[in-house]
Amino acid sequence: MSEHDVQREVTELQSKSATAARIFDLRRIIGGLFVLYGIIVTIAGINPSD
């Protein structure tokens, strides 16, 4: 492997790592749970209860 190939491979791995970090970011997961909770509460509030 030449120096250029190694550098290119390192760059690819860094971009894949950054993408994985964004997908599994804890703030996104918590935000998604809040959105899901809000949707459930809204649906429960719209539907009449007995």
mmCIF file of N, CA and C in Angstrom:
data_model
loop_
_atom_site.group_PDB
_atom_site.id
_atom_site.type_symbol
_atom_site.label_atom_id
_atom_site.label_comp_id
_atom_site.label_asym_id
_atom_site.label_seq_id
_atom_site.Cartn_x
_atom_site.Cartn_y
_atom_site.Cartn_z
ATOM 1 N N MET A 1 0.838 -1.188 0.000
ATOM 2 C CA MET A 1 0.000 0.000 0.000
ATOM 3 C C MET A 1 0.878 1.245 0.000
ATOM 4 N N SER A 2 0.495 2.162 -0.784
ATOM 5 C CA SER A 2 1.240 3.415 -0.816
ATOM 6 C C SER A 2 0.686 4.365 0.248
ATOM 7 N N GLU A 3 1.396 5.413 0.468
ATOM 8 C CA GLU A 3 0.975 6.414 1.454
ATOM 9 C C GLU A 3 -0.372 7.021 1.081
ATOM 10 N N HIS A 4 -0.589 7.202 -0.205
ATOM 11 C CA HIS A 4 -1.856 7.778 -0.682
ATOM 12 C C HIS A 4 -3.029 6.846 -0.382
ATOM 13 N N ASP A 5 -2.833 5.535 -0.571
ATOM 14 C CA ASP A 5 -3.896 4.563 -0.294
ATOM 15 C C ASP A 5 -4.250 4.537 1.190
ATOM 16 N N VAL A 6 -3.229 4.599 2.022
ATOM 17 C CA VAL A 6 -3.457 4.594 3.472
ATOM 18 C C VAL A 6 -4.224 5.843 3.885
ATOM 19 N N GLN A 7 -3.836 6.979 3.352
ATOM 20 C CA GLN A 7 -4.508 8.240 3.688
ATOM 21 C C GLN A 7 -5.964 8.210 3.248
ATOM 22 N N ARG A 8 -6.217 7.653 2.060
ATOM 23 C CA ARG A 8 -7.587 7.571 1.548
ATOM 24 C C ARG A 8 -8.436 6.650 2.431
ATOM 25 N N GLU A 9 -7.851 5.531 2.866
ATOM 26 C CA GLU A 9 -8.580 4.597 3.719
ATOM 27 C C GLU A 9 -8.893 5.223 5.080
ATOM 28 N N VAL A 10 -7.946 5.959 5.634
ATOM 29 C CA VAL A 10 -8.169 6.643 6.913
ATOM 30 C C VAL A 10 -9.290 7.666 6.772
ATOM 31 N N THR A 11 -9.303 8.403 5.686
ATOM 32 C CA THR A 11 -10.348 9.397 5.449
ATOM 33 C C THR A 11 -11.719 8.739 5.338
ATOM 34 N N GLU A 12 -11.794 7.600 4.642
ATOM 35 C CA GLU A 12 -13.068 6.887 4.510
ATOM 36 C C GLU A 12 -13.561 6.393 5.864
ATOM 37 N N LEU A 13 -12.659 5.850 6.674
ATOM 38 C CA LEU A 13 -13.049 5.358 7.995
ATOM 39 C C LEU A 13 -13.510 6.497 8.901
ATOM 40 N N GLN A 14 -12.873 7.649 8.796
ATOM 41 C CA GLN A 14 -13.287 8.797 9.605
ATOM 42 C C GLN A 14 -14.683 9.257 9.219
ATOM 43 N N SER A 15 -14.989 9.270 7.940
ATOM 44 C CA SER A 15 -16.321 9.710 7.515
ATOM 45 C C SER A 15 -17.378 8.701 7.941
ATOM 46 N N LYS A 16 -17.074 7.404 7.866
ATOM 47 C CA LYS A 16 -18.025 6.384 8.316
ATOM 48 C C LYS A 16 -18.255 6.491 9.819
ATOM 49 N N SER A 17 -17.203 6.755 10.569
ATOM 50 C CA SER A 17 -17.317 6.894 12.015
ATOM 51 C C SER A 17 -18.165 8.110 12.380
ATOM 52 N N ALA A 18 -17.981 9.202 11.675
ATOM 53 C CA ALA A 18 -18.765 10.409 11.946
ATOM 54 C C ALA A 18 -20.233 10.172 11.621
ATOM 55 N N THR A 19 -20.508 9.439 10.549
ATOM 56 C CA THR A 19 -21.895 9.138 10.189
ATOM 57 C C THR A 19 -22.543 8.274 11.263
ATOM 58 N N ALA A 20 -21.844 7.263 11.738
ATOM 59 C CA ALA A 20 -22.380 6.394 12.787
ATOM 60 C C ALA A 20 -22.606 7.184 14.075
ATOM 61 N N ALA A 21 -21.729 8.106 14.384
ATOM 62 C CA ALA A 21 -21.885 8.911 15.595
ATOM 63 C C ALA A 21 -23.119 9.798 15.497
ATOM 64 N N ARG A 22 -23.400 10.343 14.316
ATOM 65 C CA ARG A 22 -24.593 11.180 14.150
ATOM 66 C C ARG A 22 -25.864 10.346 14.254
ATOM 67 N N ILE A 23 -25.854 9.143 13.705
ATOM 68 C CA ILE A 23 -27.056 8.303 13.730
ATOM 69 C C ILE A 23 -27.399 7.913 15.165
ATOM 70 N N PHE A 24 -26.397 7.548 15.957
ATOM 71 C CA PHE A 24 -26.639 7.059 17.306
ATOM 72 C C PHE A 24 -26.388 8.117 18.370
ATOM 73 N N ASP A 25 -26.499 9.378 18.007
ATOM 74 C CA ASP A 25 -26.312 10.465 18.953
ATOM 75 C C ASP A 25 -27.416 10.405 20.009
ATOM 76 N N LEU A 26 -27.042 10.437 21.267
ATOM 77 C CA LEU A 26 -27.989 10.290 22.372
ATOM 78 C C LEU A 26 -29.043 11.389 22.358
ATOM 79 N N ARG A 27 -28.672 12.589 21.953
ATOM 80 C CA ARG A 27 -29.642 13.690 21.913
ATOM 81 C C ARG A 27 -30.737 13.413 20.900
ATOM 82 N N ARG A 28 -30.385 12.806 19.780
ATOM 83 C CA ARG A 28 -31.401 12.465 18.771
ATOM 84 C C ARG A 28 -32.348 11.394 19.290
ATOM 85 N N ILE A 29 -31.810 10.410 19.999
ATOM 86 C CA ILE A 29 -32.646 9.340 20.541
ATOM 87 C C ILE A 29 -33.611 9.902 21.571
ATOM 88 N N ILE A 30 -33.129 10.727 22.474
ATOM 89 C CA ILE A 30 -33.988 11.323 23.499
ATOM 90 C C ILE A 30 -35.026 12.232 22.853
ATOM 91 N N GLY A 31 -34.625 13.018 21.873
ATOM 92 C CA GLY A 31 -35.570 13.878 21.161
ATOM 93 C C GLY A 31 -36.648 13.071 20.464
ATOM 94 N N GLY A 32 -36.263 11.965 19.856
ATOM 95 C CA GLY A 32 -37.239 11.092 19.207
ATOM 96 C C GLY A 32 -38.223 10.506 20.198
ATOM 97 N N LEU A 33 -37.749 10.158 21.381
ATOM 98 C CA LEU A 33 -38.653 9.635 22.410
ATOM 99 C C LEU A 33 -39.640 10.705 22.871
ATOM 100 N N PHE A 34 -39.187 11.942 23.001
ATOM 101 C CA PHE A 34 -40.092 13.035 23.363
ATOM 102 C C PHE A 34 -41.148 13.258 22.290
ATOM 103 N N VAL A 35 -40.746 13.188 21.032
ATOM 104 C CA VAL A 35 -41.709 13.349 19.935
ATOM 105 C C VAL A 35 -42.733 12.224 19.970
ATOM 106 N N LEU A 36 -42.271 11.000 20.159
ATOM 107 C CA LEU A 36 -43.186 9.856 20.236
ATOM 108 C C LEU A 36 -44.158 10.012 21.406
ATOM 109 N N TYR A 37 -43.653 10.441 22.554
ATOM 110 C CA TYR A 37 -44.506 10.666 23.716
ATOM 111 C C TYR A 37 -45.541 11.755 23.428
ATOM 112 N N GLY A 38 -45.122 12.826 22.769
ATOM 113 C CA GLY A 38 -46.051 13.904 22.430
ATOM 114 C C GLY A 38 -47.146 13.437 21.492
ATOM 115 N N ILE A 39 -46.792 12.604 20.529
ATOM 116 C CA ILE A 39 -47.801 12.075 19.606
ATOM 117 C C ILE A 39 -48.797 11.198 20.351
ATOM 118 N N ILE A 40 -48.307 10.349 21.234
ATOM 119 C CA ILE A 40 -49.201 9.469 22.000
ATOM 120 C C ILE A 40 -50.127 10.285 22.893
ATOM 121 N N VAL A 41 -49.600 11.290 23.572
ATOM 122 C CA VAL A 41 -50.421 12.126 24.452
ATOM 123 C C VAL A 41 -51.454 12.902 23.639
ATOM 124 N N THR A 42 -51.080 13.393 22.471
ATOM 125 C CA THR A 42 -52.016 14.121 21.613
ATOM 126 C C THR A 42 -53.148 13.216 21.159
ATOM 127 N N ILE A 43 -52.823 12.017 20.726
ATOM 128 C CA ILE A 43 -53.861 11.074 20.292
ATOM 129 C C ILE A 43 -54.764 10.706 21.462
ATOM 130 N N ALA A 44 -54.183 10.494 22.636
ATOM 131 C CA ALA A 44 -54.986 10.165 23.814
ATOM 132 C C ALA A 44 -55.876 11.341 24.208
ATOM 133 N N GLY A 45 -55.415 12.564 24.010
ATOM 134 C CA GLY A 45 -56.217 13.736 24.354
ATOM 135 C C GLY A 45 -57.343 13.982 23.374
ATOM 136 N N ILE A 46 -57.149 13.616 22.123
ATOM 137 C CA ILE A 46 -58.191 13.818 21.111
ATOM 138 C C ILE A 46 -59.305 12.789 21.261
ATOM 139 N N ASN A 47 -58.924 11.550 21.530
ATOM 140 C CA ASN A 47 -59.925 10.486 21.652
ATOM 141 C C ASN A 47 -60.704 10.636 22.956
ATOM 142 N N PRO A 48 -62.023 10.555 22.877
ATOM 143 C CA PRO A 48 -62.821 10.651 24.111
ATOM 144 C C PRO A 48 -62.662 9.395 24.963
ATOM 145 N N SER A 49 -62.650 9.593 26.265
ATOM 146 C CA SER A 49 -62.565 8.444 27.168
ATOM 147 C C SER A 49 -63.922 8.229 27.827
ATOM 148 N N ASP A 50 -64.145 7.016 28.236
ATOM 149 C CA ASP A 50 -65.437 6.675 28.862
ATOM 150 C C ASP A 50 -65.452 7.017 30.330
#
